[in-house]
Amino acid sequence: MKLEPGRPFPDLDLPDHTGRQRRLSEIAGGDPVALLFSRGWWCPKEQRHLREVTALQDEFEVAYARIIVVSIDAPEVQAAFRAGLGARFVFLSDGERRWLERLALLEATDTVHRPYRPTAFTLHPDLTIHAVYDGYWYWGRPTAEDLRRDMRAIARAVRDDFDRA
Amino acid sequence: MSELPDGAADLAFDGHELHAGAGPGRRFMIDARCVQGTPVHGAYAHVCALPDASAMLEFDQPEVQQVRRDALAWWIGMLGDALVCLTTLALDESCYGGAITVTREPADWRADPFARIFPGTVVRTDLFCPVTPPPGPVLERYAGVAWPGGRF
């Protein structure tokens, strides 16, 4: 499965942080998406990066865009982590690593947790990939400005009234 | 109230009971998905609204934004599988008249964030069906359909 700009991202089906079964397309709900694959709550780099992402959630909400985080943590662990962050966006749990294997996003260097390799995608509302960020090294992750730039580009492409001049 | 936008349904509340469509009481618009499936019989609806026509705020008021943020942050998670659905009560494209949280069993209604705006009344009802809870965002859409319904 090639996860490259211009290709469709698969419509993940996973339980969310409350344990309810969700689909990626349903959560996207017709809006642009920042989809973040995360190692888990225990990783200090994830904690730091998700604090930065959480600081963006007010902007995403008023701008009709979505943030979605996927990790191998159990839903109840995600719920606690999410509450600690003060996040209002959805976490999806892949404890069985079902999608991790299909997406080929295993972090091979961590043989203890077998987590997702930190990877971020920005997606169009129809789940077409706009950009990919390999966050194995922290600096590879999207910054707030990267996400703003991508959301602006996607919104410009999908909102008919974006450029009103 | 103008004609119903796509995705909206009528609901009336007289202070004690809920009525589908234009029944007795004050008329609101709700997210239509909440009444379009197989209803949960004997559900508990916490109606945080008043029949008085003056009980209204603009959706863009910070307190209305914040109660919906609280719903996303912890109210929905706290209700867990007991949640059937929730919807705000829209009066028109810009005015908030309240909200309803529907559950299969009684909940700790004192914690309902929507009750911070208008006080809650518990009503037994057969009107509402399960709807997957919203992931956000908290703003109304152009269509003016009650949150969490509505799309561009």
Coordinates of C-alpha atoms in Angstrom, one line a residue:
Chain A
M1 CA 0.0 0.0 0.0
K2 CA 1.7 3.2 -1.2
L3 CA 0.9 6.2 1.1
E4 CA 1.9 9.0 -1.2
P5 CA 0.5 12.5 -2.0
G6 CA -2.4 12.1 -4.4
R7 CA -3.2 8.5 -3.4
P8 CA -6.3 7.6 -1.4
F9 CA -5.7 6.8 2.3
P10 CA -7.6 3.7 3.5
D11 CA -10.8 4.2 5.4
L12 CA -9.6 3.0 8.8
D13 CA -12.1 1.2 11.0
L14 CA -11.0 1.3 14.7
P15 CA -12.4 1.9 18.1
D16 CA -12.0 5.4 19.5
H17 CA -10.9 6.5 22.9
T18 CA -14.4 5.7 24.3
G19 CA -14.4 2.2 22.8
R20 CA -16.9 3.0 20.0
Q21 CA -16.2 1.7 16.6
R22 CA -15.5 4.5 14.1
R23 CA -14.5 5.0 10.5
L24 CA -12.0 7.5 9.4
S25 CA -14.4 8.9 6.7
E26 CA -17.1 9.3 9.3
I27 CA -14.9 11.3 11.6
A28 CA -13.6 13.4 8.7
G29 CA -17.2 14.3 8.0
G30 CA -16.4 16.2 4.9
D31 CA -13.6 18.3 6.3
P32 CA -9.8 18.3 5.8
V33 CA -7.9 16.1 8.3
A34 CA -4.5 16.0 10.1
L35 CA -4.0 12.3 10.7
L36 CA -1.2 11.6 13.2
F37 CA 0.1 8.1 13.9
S38 CA 1.7 8.2 17.3
R39 CA 3.9 5.8 19.3
G40 CA 1.9 6.1 22.5
W41 CA 1.4 8.0 25.7
W42 CA 4.7 6.9 27.2
C43 CA 6.9 8.5 24.6
P44 CA 8.2 12.0 25.6
K45 CA 8.4 13.0 22.0
E46 CA 4.7 12.2 21.4
Q47 CA 3.8 14.0 24.6
R48 CA 5.6 17.1 23.4
H49 CA 4.3 17.0 19.8
L50 CA 0.7 16.3 20.8
R51 CA 0.8 19.3 23.2
E52 CA 1.7 21.4 20.2
V53 CA -1.1 19.9 18.2
T54 CA -3.6 20.3 21.0
A55 CA -2.7 24.0 21.1
L56 CA -4.0 24.1 17.5
Q57 CA -7.4 22.5 18.1
D58 CA -9.2 25.8 18.6
E59 CA -8.1 26.8 15.1
F60 CA -9.0 23.5 13.6
E61 CA -12.5 23.7 15.1
V62 CA -13.3 27.2 13.9
A63 CA -11.8 26.4 10.5
Y64 CA -13.8 23.2 10.0
A65 CA -10.9 20.8 10.0
R66 CA -10.1 17.7 12.0
I67 CA -7.3 16.3 14.0
I68 CA -7.2 12.5 14.5
V69 CA -4.6 10.5 16.4
V70 CA -4.0 6.8 16.0
S71 CA -1.8 4.7 18.4
I72 CA -1.6 1.2 19.8
D73 CA -2.7 2.4 23.3
A74 CA -5.9 0.9 24.6
P75 CA -9.0 3.2 24.5
E76 CA -9.0 3.8 28.2
V77 CA -5.3 4.8 28.1
Q78 CA -6.0 7.1 25.2
A79 CA -8.9 8.6 27.1
A80 CA -6.7 9.4 30.1
F81 CA -3.9 10.8 27.9
R82 CA -6.4 12.8 25.9
A83 CA -7.8 14.3 29.1
G84 CA -4.4 15.1 30.3
L85 CA -3.6 16.9 27.1
G86 CA -6.9 18.8 27.2
A87 CA -7.6 17.5 23.7
R88 CA -11.1 17.4 22.2
F89 CA -10.3 15.5 19.1
V90 CA -10.6 11.8 18.5
F91 CA -8.0 9.2 19.3
L92 CA -8.3 5.8 17.5
S93 CA -6.9 2.7 19.1
D94 CA -5.2 -0.1 17.1
G95 CA -4.2 -2.3 20.0
E96 CA -4.3 -5.3 17.7
R97 CA -2.0 -3.6 15.3
R98 CA -4.4 -4.6 12.5
W99 CA -3.9 -1.4 10.5
L100 CA -0.4 -1.0 11.6
E101 CA 0.6 -4.0 9.6
R102 CA -1.5 -3.2 6.6
L103 CA -0.2 0.3 6.4
A104 CA 3.4 -0.9 7.0
L105 CA 4.0 1.7 9.7
L106 CA 5.7 -0.5 12.3
E107 CA 8.5 1.2 14.1
A108 CA 10.9 -1.6 13.7
T109 CA 13.5 -0.3 16.2
D110 CA 11.1 -0.6 19.2
T111 CA 10.7 -4.3 19.6
V112 CA 9.2 -3.9 23.1
H113 CA 6.1 -1.8 22.3
R114 CA 5.9 -2.5 18.5
P115 CA 4.2 0.9 18.1
Y116 CA 3.4 3.0 15.0
R117 CA 6.3 4.8 13.5
P118 CA 5.4 8.5 14.1
T119 CA 4.0 9.5 10.7
A120 CA 1.6 12.3 9.9
F121 CA -0.7 12.7 6.9
T122 CA -2.7 15.7 5.8
L123 CA -5.8 14.5 3.9
H124 CA -8.5 16.0 1.7
P125 CA -12.1 15.4 2.9
D126 CA -12.3 12.4 0.6
L127 CA -9.1 11.0 2.3
T128 CA -6.8 11.7 -0.7
I129 CA -3.3 12.3 0.7
H130 CA -2.1 15.8 0.5
A131 CA 1.2 15.5 2.3
V132 CA 3.2 12.9 4.3
Y133 CA 5.6 13.6 7.3
D134 CA 7.9 10.9 8.6
G135 CA 8.4 11.8 12.2
Y136 CA 10.9 9.1 13.2
W137 CA 13.2 12.0 13.9
Y138 CA 11.3 14.6 15.8
W139 CA 12.1 17.4 13.3
G140 CA 10.4 15.4 10.6
R141 CA 7.0 16.0 12.2
P142 CA 4.7 18.7 10.9
T143 CA 5.0 21.9 12.9
A144 CA 2.0 24.1 13.5
E145 CA 2.9 26.2 10.5
D146 CA 3.2 23.0 8.3
L147 CA -0.3 22.0 9.4
R148 CA -1.7 25.5 8.8
R149 CA -0.1 25.6 5.4
D150 CA -1.5 22.2 4.4
M151 CA -5.0 23.0 5.8
R152 CA -5.0 26.3 3.8
A153 CA -4.0 24.5 0.6
I154 CA -6.6 21.8 1.1
A155 CA -9.3 24.2 2.0
R156 CA -8.5 26.3 -1.0
A157 CA -8.9 23.2 -3.2
V158 CA -12.2 22.0 -1.7
R159 CA -14.1 25.1 -0.6
D160 CA -15.6 26.7 -3.7
D161 CA -15.8 30.0 -1.9
F162 CA -12.3 30.1 -0.5
D163 CA -11.0 32.7 -3.0
R164 CA -13.8 35.2 -3.3
A165 CA -11.9 37.9 -5.1
Chain B
M1 CA -39.0 30.3 12.0
S2 CA -38.1 29.8 8.4
E3 CA -38.4 26.5 6.4
L4 CA -36.4 23.6 7.7
P5 CA -32.9 23.2 6.1
D6 CA -31.8 19.8 4.9
G7 CA -30.6 17.7 7.9
A8 CA -32.9 19.4 10.4
A9 CA -36.1 18.2 12.1
D10 CA -38.7 19.9 14.1
L11 CA -39.2 19.3 17.8
A12 CA -41.5 21.0 20.4
F13 CA -41.0 21.3 24.1
D14 CA -43.7 22.5 26.5
G15 CA -41.6 22.4 29.6
H16 CA -42.7 18.9 30.5
E17 CA -42.8 16.8 27.4
L18 CA -41.2 16.5 24.0
H19 CA -43.2 16.3 20.8
A20 CA -42.0 15.4 17.3
G21 CA -42.8 17.9 14.6
A22 CA -44.8 21.0 15.3
G23 CA -46.5 19.8 18.5
P24 CA -47.6 21.9 21.5
G25 CA -44.9 24.1 23.1
R26 CA -41.9 26.0 21.8
R27 CA -40.6 24.8 18.4
F28 CA -36.9 24.0 17.9
M29 CA -34.8 22.5 15.1
I30 CA -32.6 19.5 16.0
D31 CA -30.1 17.3 14.1
A32 CA -32.5 15.2 12.1
R33 CA -30.3 12.1 12.5
C34 CA -31.5 11.8 16.1
V35 CA -35.0 10.9 15.0
Q36 CA -34.5 9.1 11.7
G37 CA -33.5 5.6 13.0
T38 CA -35.0 3.0 15.2
P39 CA -36.0 4.7 18.4
V40 CA -34.8 3.7 21.8
H41 CA -38.0 3.1 23.9
G42 CA -38.1 4.6 27.4
A43 CA -35.0 6.7 26.9
Y44 CA -34.1 9.6 29.2
A45 CA -33.8 13.0 27.6
H46 CA -32.1 15.8 29.5
V47 CA -33.7 18.8 27.9
C48 CA -31.6 21.9 28.7
A49 CA -34.1 24.4 27.3
L50 CA -37.0 26.5 28.4
P51 CA -40.4 27.0 26.8
D52 CA -40.0 30.8 27.2
A53 CA -39.3 32.4 23.8
S54 CA -36.8 34.8 25.4
A55 CA -34.4 31.9 26.5
M56 CA -32.0 32.1 23.6
L57 CA -28.3 33.0 22.9
E58 CA -26.3 33.3 19.7
F59 CA -24.4 30.1 18.9
D60 CA -21.2 32.2 18.6
Q61 CA -21.4 33.3 22.2
P62 CA -18.4 32.0 24.1
E63 CA -20.5 30.2 26.7
V64 CA -22.3 28.3 24.0
Q65 CA -19.0 27.4 22.3
Q66 CA -17.5 26.3 25.7
V67 CA -20.4 23.9 26.7
R68 CA -20.0 22.1 23.3
R69 CA -16.2 21.9 23.8
D70 CA -16.9 20.4 27.2
A71 CA -19.3 17.9 25.6
L72 CA -16.6 16.8 23.3
A73 CA -13.9 16.8 26.0
W74 CA -15.6 14.8 28.7
W75 CA -19.4 14.7 28.7
I76 CA -19.7 12.2 25.8
G77 CA -17.0 10.0 27.2
M78 CA -18.5 10.1 30.7
L79 CA -21.8 8.8 29.4
G80 CA -20.1 6.0 27.5
D81 CA -22.5 3.4 26.1
A82 CA -25.5 4.9 27.9
L83 CA -25.5 7.7 25.3
V84 CA -28.1 7.5 22.6
C85 CA -27.6 10.8 21.0
L86 CA -27.3 14.5 21.6
T87 CA -28.3 17.6 19.7
T88 CA -28.4 21.3 20.2
L89 CA -31.7 23.1 19.8
A90 CA -31.5 25.7 17.0
L91 CA -34.0 28.5 16.7
D92 CA -32.6 29.7 13.4
E93 CA -29.3 29.9 11.6
S94 CA -27.6 31.8 14.4
C95 CA -29.6 31.3 17.6
Y96 CA -29.2 28.6 20.3
G97 CA -32.2 27.6 22.3
G98 CA -30.7 24.7 24.3
A99 CA -29.6 21.1 23.9
I100 CA -30.8 17.6 24.6
T101 CA -28.7 14.7 25.7
V102 CA -30.5 11.3 25.4
T103 CA -29.4 8.2 27.3
R104 CA -30.6 4.7 27.9
E105 CA -30.4 5.1 31.6
P106 CA -30.4 7.9 34.1
A107 CA -27.1 9.8 34.1
D108 CA -25.5 12.3 36.5
W109 CA -27.4 15.2 35.0
R110 CA -25.8 17.7 37.4
A111 CA -22.6 17.3 35.3
D112 CA -24.4 18.1 32.0
P113 CA -22.4 21.1 30.6
F114 CA -25.4 22.3 28.6
A115 CA -27.3 22.8 31.9
R116 CA -25.0 25.7 32.6
I117 CA -26.9 27.7 30.0
F118 CA -30.5 26.7 30.4
P119 CA -31.7 24.4 33.3
G120 CA -32.4 20.8 32.5
T121 CA -35.6 18.8 32.6
V122 CA -35.6 15.0 32.5
V123 CA -38.2 13.6 30.1
R124 CA -38.9 10.0 29.3
T125 CA -39.2 9.6 25.5
D126 CA -39.5 7.2 22.6
L127 CA -38.5 9.7 20.0
F128 CA -34.7 9.4 19.7
C129 CA -32.5 6.8 18.0
P130 CA -28.8 6.1 18.4
V131 CA -26.4 8.4 16.6
T132 CA -22.6 8.1 16.7
P133 CA -21.4 10.9 18.9
P134 CA -19.7 13.8 17.2
P135 CA -15.9 14.2 16.9
G136 CA -16.3 18.0 16.5
P137 CA -15.9 20.8 15.5
V138 CA -18.2 23.0 17.7
L139 CA -19.3 25.6 15.2
E140 CA -22.5 25.6 13.2
R141 CA -22.2 25.1 9.5
Y142 CA -23.4 27.4 6.8
A143 CA -26.6 25.3 6.5
G144 CA -27.6 26.3 10.1
V145 CA -28.5 22.8 11.1
A146 CA -28.3 22.1 14.9
W147 CA -24.9 20.8 16.0
P148 CA -23.6 18.1 15.6
G149 CA -25.5 17.9 12.3
G150 CA -24.8 20.0 9.3
R151 CA -22.3 20.1 6.6
F152 CA -21.0 22.6 4.0

